[in-house]
XYZ file of C-alpha atoms in Angstrom:
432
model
C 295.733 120.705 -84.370
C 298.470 118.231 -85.459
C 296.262 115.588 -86.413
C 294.015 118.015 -88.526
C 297.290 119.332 -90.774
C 298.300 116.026 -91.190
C 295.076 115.104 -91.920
C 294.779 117.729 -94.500
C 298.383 117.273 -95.706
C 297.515 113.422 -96.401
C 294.344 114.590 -98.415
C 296.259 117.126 -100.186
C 298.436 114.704 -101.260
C 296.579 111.758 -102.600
C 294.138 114.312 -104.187
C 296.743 114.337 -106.730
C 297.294 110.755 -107.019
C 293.935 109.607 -107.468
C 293.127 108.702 -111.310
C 290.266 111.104 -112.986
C 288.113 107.916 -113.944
C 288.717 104.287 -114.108
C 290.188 103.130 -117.002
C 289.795 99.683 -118.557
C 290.492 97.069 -116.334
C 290.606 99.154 -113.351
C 286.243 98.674 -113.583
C 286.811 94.721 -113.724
C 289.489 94.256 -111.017
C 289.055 93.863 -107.112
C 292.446 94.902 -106.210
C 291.257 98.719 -107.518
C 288.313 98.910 -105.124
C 289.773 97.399 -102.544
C 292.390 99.924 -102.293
C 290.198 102.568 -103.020
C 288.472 101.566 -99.660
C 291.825 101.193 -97.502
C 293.228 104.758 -98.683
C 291.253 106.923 -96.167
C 292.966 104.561 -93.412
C 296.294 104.417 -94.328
C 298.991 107.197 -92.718
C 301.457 109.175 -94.489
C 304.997 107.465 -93.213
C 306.034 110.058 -90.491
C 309.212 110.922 -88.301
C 307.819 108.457 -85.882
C 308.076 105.347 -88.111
C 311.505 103.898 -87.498
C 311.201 102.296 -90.740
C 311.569 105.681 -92.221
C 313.624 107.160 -89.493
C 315.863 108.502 -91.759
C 313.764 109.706 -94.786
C 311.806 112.676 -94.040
C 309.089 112.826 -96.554
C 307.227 116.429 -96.211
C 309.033 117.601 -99.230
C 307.634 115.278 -101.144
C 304.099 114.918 -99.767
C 303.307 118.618 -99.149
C 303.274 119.355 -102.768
C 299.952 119.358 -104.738
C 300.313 117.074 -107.740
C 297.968 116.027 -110.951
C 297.802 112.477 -112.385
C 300.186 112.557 -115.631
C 299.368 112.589 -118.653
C 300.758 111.147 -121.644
C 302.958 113.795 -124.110
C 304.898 113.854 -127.393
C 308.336 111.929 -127.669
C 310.046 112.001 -131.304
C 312.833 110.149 -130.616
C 313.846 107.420 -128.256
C 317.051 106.732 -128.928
C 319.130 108.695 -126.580
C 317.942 106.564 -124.059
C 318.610 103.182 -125.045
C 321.809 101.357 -124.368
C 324.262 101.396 -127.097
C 324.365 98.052 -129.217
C 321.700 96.043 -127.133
C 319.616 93.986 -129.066
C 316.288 94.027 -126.785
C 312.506 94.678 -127.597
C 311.498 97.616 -125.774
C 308.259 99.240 -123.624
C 307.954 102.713 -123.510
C 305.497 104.170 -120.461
C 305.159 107.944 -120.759
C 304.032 109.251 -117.374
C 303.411 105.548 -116.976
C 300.922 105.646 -119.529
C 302.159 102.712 -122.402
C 303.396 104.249 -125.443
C 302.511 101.697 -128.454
C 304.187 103.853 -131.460
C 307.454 103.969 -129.607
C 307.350 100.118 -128.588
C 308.517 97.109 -130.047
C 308.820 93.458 -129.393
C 310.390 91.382 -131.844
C 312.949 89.095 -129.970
C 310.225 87.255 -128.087
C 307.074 87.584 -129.434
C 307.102 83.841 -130.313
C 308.530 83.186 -127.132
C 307.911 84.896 -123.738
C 304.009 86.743 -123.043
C 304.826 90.498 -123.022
C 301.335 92.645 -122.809
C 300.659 97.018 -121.414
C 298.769 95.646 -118.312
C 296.500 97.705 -119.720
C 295.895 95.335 -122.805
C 295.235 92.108 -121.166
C 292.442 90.427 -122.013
C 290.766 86.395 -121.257
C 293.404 83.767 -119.751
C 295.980 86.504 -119.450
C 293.952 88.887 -117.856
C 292.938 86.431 -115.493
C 296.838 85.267 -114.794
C 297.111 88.753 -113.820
C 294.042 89.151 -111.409
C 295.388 85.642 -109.782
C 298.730 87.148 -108.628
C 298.933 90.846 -108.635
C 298.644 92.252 -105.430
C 299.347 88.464 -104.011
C 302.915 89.836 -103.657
C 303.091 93.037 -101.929
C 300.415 94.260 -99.336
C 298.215 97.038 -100.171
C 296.444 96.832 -96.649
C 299.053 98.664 -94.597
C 300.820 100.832 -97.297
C 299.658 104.309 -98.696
C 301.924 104.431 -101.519
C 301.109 100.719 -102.823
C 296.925 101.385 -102.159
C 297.342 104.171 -103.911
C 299.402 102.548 -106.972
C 296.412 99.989 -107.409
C 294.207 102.737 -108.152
C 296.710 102.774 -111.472
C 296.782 99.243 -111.968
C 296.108 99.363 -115.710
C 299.170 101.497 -116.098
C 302.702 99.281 -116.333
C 303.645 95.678 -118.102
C 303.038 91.941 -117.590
C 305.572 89.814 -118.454
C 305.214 85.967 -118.370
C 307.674 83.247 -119.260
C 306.131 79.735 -120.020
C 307.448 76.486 -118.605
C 310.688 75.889 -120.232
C 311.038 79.004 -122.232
C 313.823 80.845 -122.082
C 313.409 84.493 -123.708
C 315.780 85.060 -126.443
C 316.548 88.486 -125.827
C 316.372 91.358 -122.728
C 312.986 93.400 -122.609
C 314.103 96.862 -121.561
C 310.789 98.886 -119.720
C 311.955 102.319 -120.805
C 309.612 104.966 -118.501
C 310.117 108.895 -119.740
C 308.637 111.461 -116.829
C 307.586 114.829 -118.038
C 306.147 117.181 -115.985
C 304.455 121.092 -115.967
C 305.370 124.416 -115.160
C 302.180 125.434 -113.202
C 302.180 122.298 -111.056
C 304.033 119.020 -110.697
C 303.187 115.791 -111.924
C 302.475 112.293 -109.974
C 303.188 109.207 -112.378
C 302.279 105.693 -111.206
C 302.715 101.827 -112.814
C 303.618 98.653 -111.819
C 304.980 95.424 -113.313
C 303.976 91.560 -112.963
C 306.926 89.122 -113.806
C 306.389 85.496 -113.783
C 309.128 82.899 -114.653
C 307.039 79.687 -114.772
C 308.809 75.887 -114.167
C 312.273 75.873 -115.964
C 311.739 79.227 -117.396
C 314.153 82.183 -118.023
C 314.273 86.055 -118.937
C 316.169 88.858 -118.462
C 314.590 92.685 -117.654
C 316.332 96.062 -117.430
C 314.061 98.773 -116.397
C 315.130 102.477 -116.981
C 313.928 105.834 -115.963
C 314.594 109.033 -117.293
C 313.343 112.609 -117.451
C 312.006 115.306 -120.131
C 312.823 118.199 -119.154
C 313.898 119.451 -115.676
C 309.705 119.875 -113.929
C 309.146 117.825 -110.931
C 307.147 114.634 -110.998
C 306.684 112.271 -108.429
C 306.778 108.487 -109.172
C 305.112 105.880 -107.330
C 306.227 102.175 -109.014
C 305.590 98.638 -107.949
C 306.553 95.342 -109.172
C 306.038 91.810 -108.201
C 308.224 88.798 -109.469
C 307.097 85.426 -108.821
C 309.831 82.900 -109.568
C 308.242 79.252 -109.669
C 310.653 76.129 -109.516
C 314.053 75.899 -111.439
C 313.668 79.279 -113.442
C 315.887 82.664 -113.229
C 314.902 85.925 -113.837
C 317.475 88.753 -113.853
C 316.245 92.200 -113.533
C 318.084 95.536 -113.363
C 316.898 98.931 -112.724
C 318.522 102.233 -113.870
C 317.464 105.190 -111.929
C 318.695 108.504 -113.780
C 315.765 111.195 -113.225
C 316.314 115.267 -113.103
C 317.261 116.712 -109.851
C 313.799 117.415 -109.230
C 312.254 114.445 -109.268
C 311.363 111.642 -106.781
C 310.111 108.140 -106.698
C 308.935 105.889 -103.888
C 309.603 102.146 -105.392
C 308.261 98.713 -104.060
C 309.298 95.741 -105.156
C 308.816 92.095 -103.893
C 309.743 88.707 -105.591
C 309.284 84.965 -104.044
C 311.561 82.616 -104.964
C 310.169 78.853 -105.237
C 312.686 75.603 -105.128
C 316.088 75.416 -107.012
C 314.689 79.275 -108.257
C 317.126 82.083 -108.892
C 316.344 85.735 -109.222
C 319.014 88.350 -109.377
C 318.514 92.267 -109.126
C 320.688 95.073 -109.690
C 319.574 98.631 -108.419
C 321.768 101.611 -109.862
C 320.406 105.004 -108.972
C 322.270 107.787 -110.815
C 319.356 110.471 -110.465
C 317.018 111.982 -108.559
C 315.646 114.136 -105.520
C 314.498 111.868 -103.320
C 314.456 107.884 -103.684
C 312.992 105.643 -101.926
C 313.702 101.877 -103.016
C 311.926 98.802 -100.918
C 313.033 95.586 -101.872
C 311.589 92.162 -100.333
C 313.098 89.153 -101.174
C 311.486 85.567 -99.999
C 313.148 82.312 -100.539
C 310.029 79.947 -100.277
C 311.802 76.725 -102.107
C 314.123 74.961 -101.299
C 317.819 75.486 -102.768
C 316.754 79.071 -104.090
C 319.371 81.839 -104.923
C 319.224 85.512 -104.600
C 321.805 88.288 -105.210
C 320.517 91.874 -104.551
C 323.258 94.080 -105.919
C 323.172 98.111 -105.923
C 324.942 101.387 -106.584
C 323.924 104.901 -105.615
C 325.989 107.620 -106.757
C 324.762 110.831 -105.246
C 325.518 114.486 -105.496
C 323.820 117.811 -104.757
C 321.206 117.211 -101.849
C 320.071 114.002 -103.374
C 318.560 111.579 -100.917
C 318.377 107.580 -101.926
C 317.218 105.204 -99.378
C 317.614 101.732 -99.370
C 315.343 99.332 -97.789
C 315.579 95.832 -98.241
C 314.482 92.581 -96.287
C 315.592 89.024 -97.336
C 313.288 86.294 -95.670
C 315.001 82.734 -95.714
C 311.529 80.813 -95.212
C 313.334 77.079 -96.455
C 316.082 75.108 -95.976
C 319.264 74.925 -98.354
C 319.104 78.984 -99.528
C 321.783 81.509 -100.671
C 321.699 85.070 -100.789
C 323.848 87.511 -101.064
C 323.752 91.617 -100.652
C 326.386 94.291 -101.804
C 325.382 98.166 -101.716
C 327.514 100.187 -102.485
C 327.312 104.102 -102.553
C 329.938 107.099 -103.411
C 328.314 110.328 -102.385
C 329.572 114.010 -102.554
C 328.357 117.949 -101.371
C 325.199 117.701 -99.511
C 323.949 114.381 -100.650
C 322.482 111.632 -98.069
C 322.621 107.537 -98.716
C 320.015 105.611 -96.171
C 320.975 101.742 -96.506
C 318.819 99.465 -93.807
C 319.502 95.741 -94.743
C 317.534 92.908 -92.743
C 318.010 89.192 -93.125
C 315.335 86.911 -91.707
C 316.560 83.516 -91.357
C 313.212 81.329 -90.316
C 313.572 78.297 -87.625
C 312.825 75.281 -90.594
C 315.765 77.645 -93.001
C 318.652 74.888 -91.809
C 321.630 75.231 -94.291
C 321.118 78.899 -95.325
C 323.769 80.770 -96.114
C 323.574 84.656 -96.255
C 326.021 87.698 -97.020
C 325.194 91.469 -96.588
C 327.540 93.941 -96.940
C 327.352 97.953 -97.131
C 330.554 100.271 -98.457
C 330.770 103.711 -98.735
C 332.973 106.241 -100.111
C 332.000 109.826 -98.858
C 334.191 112.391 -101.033
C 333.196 115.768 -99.135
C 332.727 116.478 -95.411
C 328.769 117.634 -95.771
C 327.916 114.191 -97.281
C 326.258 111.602 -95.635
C 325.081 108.098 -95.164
C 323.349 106.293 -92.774
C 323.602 102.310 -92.343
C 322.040 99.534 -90.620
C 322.894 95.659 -91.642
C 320.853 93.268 -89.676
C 320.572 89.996 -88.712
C 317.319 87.897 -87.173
C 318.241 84.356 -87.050
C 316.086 81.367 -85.751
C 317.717 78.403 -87.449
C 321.445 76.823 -85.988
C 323.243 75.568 -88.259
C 323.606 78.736 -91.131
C 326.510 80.282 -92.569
C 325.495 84.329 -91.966
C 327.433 87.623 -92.494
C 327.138 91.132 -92.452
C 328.551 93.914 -92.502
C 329.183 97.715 -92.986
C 332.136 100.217 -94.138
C 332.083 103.851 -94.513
C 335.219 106.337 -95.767
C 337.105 108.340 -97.881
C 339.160 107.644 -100.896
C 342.069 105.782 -100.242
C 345.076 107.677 -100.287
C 347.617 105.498 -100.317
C 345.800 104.140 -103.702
C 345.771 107.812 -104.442
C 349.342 108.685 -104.234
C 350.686 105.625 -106.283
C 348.338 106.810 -109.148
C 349.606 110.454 -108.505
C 353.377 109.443 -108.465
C 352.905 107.413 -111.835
C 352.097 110.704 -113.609
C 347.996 110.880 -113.521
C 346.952 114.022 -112.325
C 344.257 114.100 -109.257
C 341.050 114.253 -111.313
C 342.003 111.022 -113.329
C 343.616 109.043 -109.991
C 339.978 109.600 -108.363
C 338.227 108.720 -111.490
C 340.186 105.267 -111.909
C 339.816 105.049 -107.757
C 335.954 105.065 -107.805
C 335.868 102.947 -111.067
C 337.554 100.559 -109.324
C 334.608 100.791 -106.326
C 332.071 100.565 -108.849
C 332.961 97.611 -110.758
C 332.676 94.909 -108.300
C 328.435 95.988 -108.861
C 328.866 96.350 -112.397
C 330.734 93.505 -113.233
C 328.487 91.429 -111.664
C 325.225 92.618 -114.391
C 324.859 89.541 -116.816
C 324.109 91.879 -119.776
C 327.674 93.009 -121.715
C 326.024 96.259 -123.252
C 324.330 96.998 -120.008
C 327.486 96.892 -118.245
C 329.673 98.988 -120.877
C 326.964 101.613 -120.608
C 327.151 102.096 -116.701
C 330.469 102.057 -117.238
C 330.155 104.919 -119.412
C 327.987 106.593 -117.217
C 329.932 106.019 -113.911
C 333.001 107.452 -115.611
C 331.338 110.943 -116.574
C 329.700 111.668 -113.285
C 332.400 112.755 -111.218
């Protein structure tokens, strides 16, 4: 009888994933049909999986959803960062929004195309690496995103072009009264030899309806270019998203990425990292603030796979009333990954007694001579910090505002864009 509910709840579920028809290049594509065949294979994540341990996801997967559609937007501006010169995507419901986008800093210089749009050599670029990145064989949620694959962006860097100004992926949910809404894309960055661009992804809501959000991307980061990515969270209270995203890092690479989750129900972020080159760098930086019963987990995995690597992790979460933070950090250090050094680090401030987090750094190591760390902190506000700022005239609500400001900034200082950074800033100041 168990294995016929969950049987029906899994069918339930992807019912209201699965795209109506195919849409453009979903008909040329193998990746589409592949997945299409895997899906009746693949299991729901359950209490069993100790890779979800933590994340309990029947609130998410027992509700019936439709595919959504695309819907009427006016004005854009209140969610784009103050001051930041950038071209900008719009995806509404994931679906690409051409009369609300505009590229103009790099059109001469980096290949920005709706996935959707791609057509000859480009097209082709695409079909070469997507799904080369991140496994749709073993994963629901990915198999199911490929069904989607026209929906999302393609960026690509030529060799020795740097791009002269941020893109900013700007995705607007919106859901319906009578039922709630699934929304899927996915995103293909490449950062050819001696290349360089910078990407700030964003999502918001319309409205307070639930949607649920299924995103991928893949980065590939080929030798001596940098791509710096950062990814802005801030849904309603009733929304969700499970995210996957993977990049590999070649020789003398770097590829930074900065996840800041500031809304949502339930979040689910997977982040792989592999250092395949020689001399590669990788920061993965993030920031949950959570309130309410929101639930964020974050999974990430950091393979050293060559010699002569650096990466280093900081999460960081403040979290008050019911709210729950998951962090599970792993660091793979490989036998030939001699010289690696590798930092991982987890603090968190917990400013009620019904909050919550739940952390596991890890360490696998198979090489000997590595420089490795990690490491994990949970508490409450320090009150010895607290009194000074009392006893020098601030009153409590300010002396915990300046006190978490001061926890935040070591993530936000550490974003590359200025405007970026003033807006979280802004944003971290206002939330509690």
């Amino acid at each position: 009888m168990a294995s016929l509910a969950n049987d029906n709840l899994k069918d339930n579920f992807i019912q209201g994933f699965l795209p109506k028809s195919r849409n453009g290049i979903s008909s040329q594509l193998a990746l589409p049909r592949k997945a299409a065949q895997l899906i009746k294979d693949l299991e729901i994540p359950g209490k069993k999986w100790e890779e979800w341990r933590y994340t309990r996801l029947n609130s998410l997967v027992s509700q019936v959803y439709v595919p959504g559609q695309t819907f009427e937007v006016t004005d854009i501006s209140p969610f784009l960062i103050p001051n930041l010169e950038a071209d900008v995507i719009v995806f509404l419901n994931g679906i690409y929004a051409p009369e609300l986008s505009k590229v103009r800093y790099n059109a001469e210089s980096l290949e920005i195309s709706p996935i959707s749009r791609l057509e000859d050599e480009l097209l082709r670029t695409f079909e070469t690496h997507s799904g080369s990145i991140i496994d749709t064989e073993t994963n629901i949620f990915t198999a199911l995103n490929a069904l989607y694959i026209h929906n999302g962006v393609y960026i690509r860097a030529p060799k020795n072009v740097k791009g002269k100004a941020p893109v900013h992926l700007m995705h607007l949910s919106s859901g319906s009264k009578e039922v709630d809404t699934s929304v899927q894309h996915r995103n293909l960055f490449i950062a050819e030899p001696g290349s360089e661009f910078q990407v700030l992804e964003s999502f918001h809501s319309i409205g307070n309806e639930t949607t649920a959000r299924n995103s991928l991307t893949e980065v590939l980061v080929k030798d001596n270019a940098k791509i710096s990515y950062s990814k802005i969270q801030s849904e309603n209270s009733a929304s969700s998203q499970v995210d996957h995203t993977s990049a590999v890092l070649n020789r003398d690479s770097s590829f930074s990425i900065h996840t800041l989750t500031f809304g949502g129900k339930l979040l689910r972020n997977n982040l792989k990292i592999i250092l395949d080159g020689e001399n590669g760098s990788a920061e993965l930086i993030g920031l949950y603030l959570l309130d309410g019963t929101q639930h964020v987990d974050n999974h990430t995995q950091v393979d050293h796979a060559k010699a002569h690597c650096y990466s280093n992790e900081l999460y960081k979460g403040i979290m008050k009333d019911q709210s729950t933070g998951v962090f599970n950090g792993k660091i793979h250090v490989f036998q030939d990954a001699q010289k690696t050094n590798a930092f991982q680090s987890n603090r968190n401030i917990l400013l009620s007694d019904t909050a919550n987090i739940f952390t596991k750094p890890q360490l696998e190591i198979y090489a000997d001579d590595v420089k490795c760390s990690h490491g994990a902190t949970t508490g409450k506000l320090d009150q010895d910090a607290m009194f000074y700022l009392r006893a020098r005239g601030l009153d409590e609500e300010k002396a915990k505002k300046l006190l978490i400001q001061a926890f935040a900034r070591e993530v936000t200082d550490s974003i590359e864009i200025e405007e970026v950074k003033e807006s979280l800033a802004e944003i971290i100041e206002n939330r509690f």
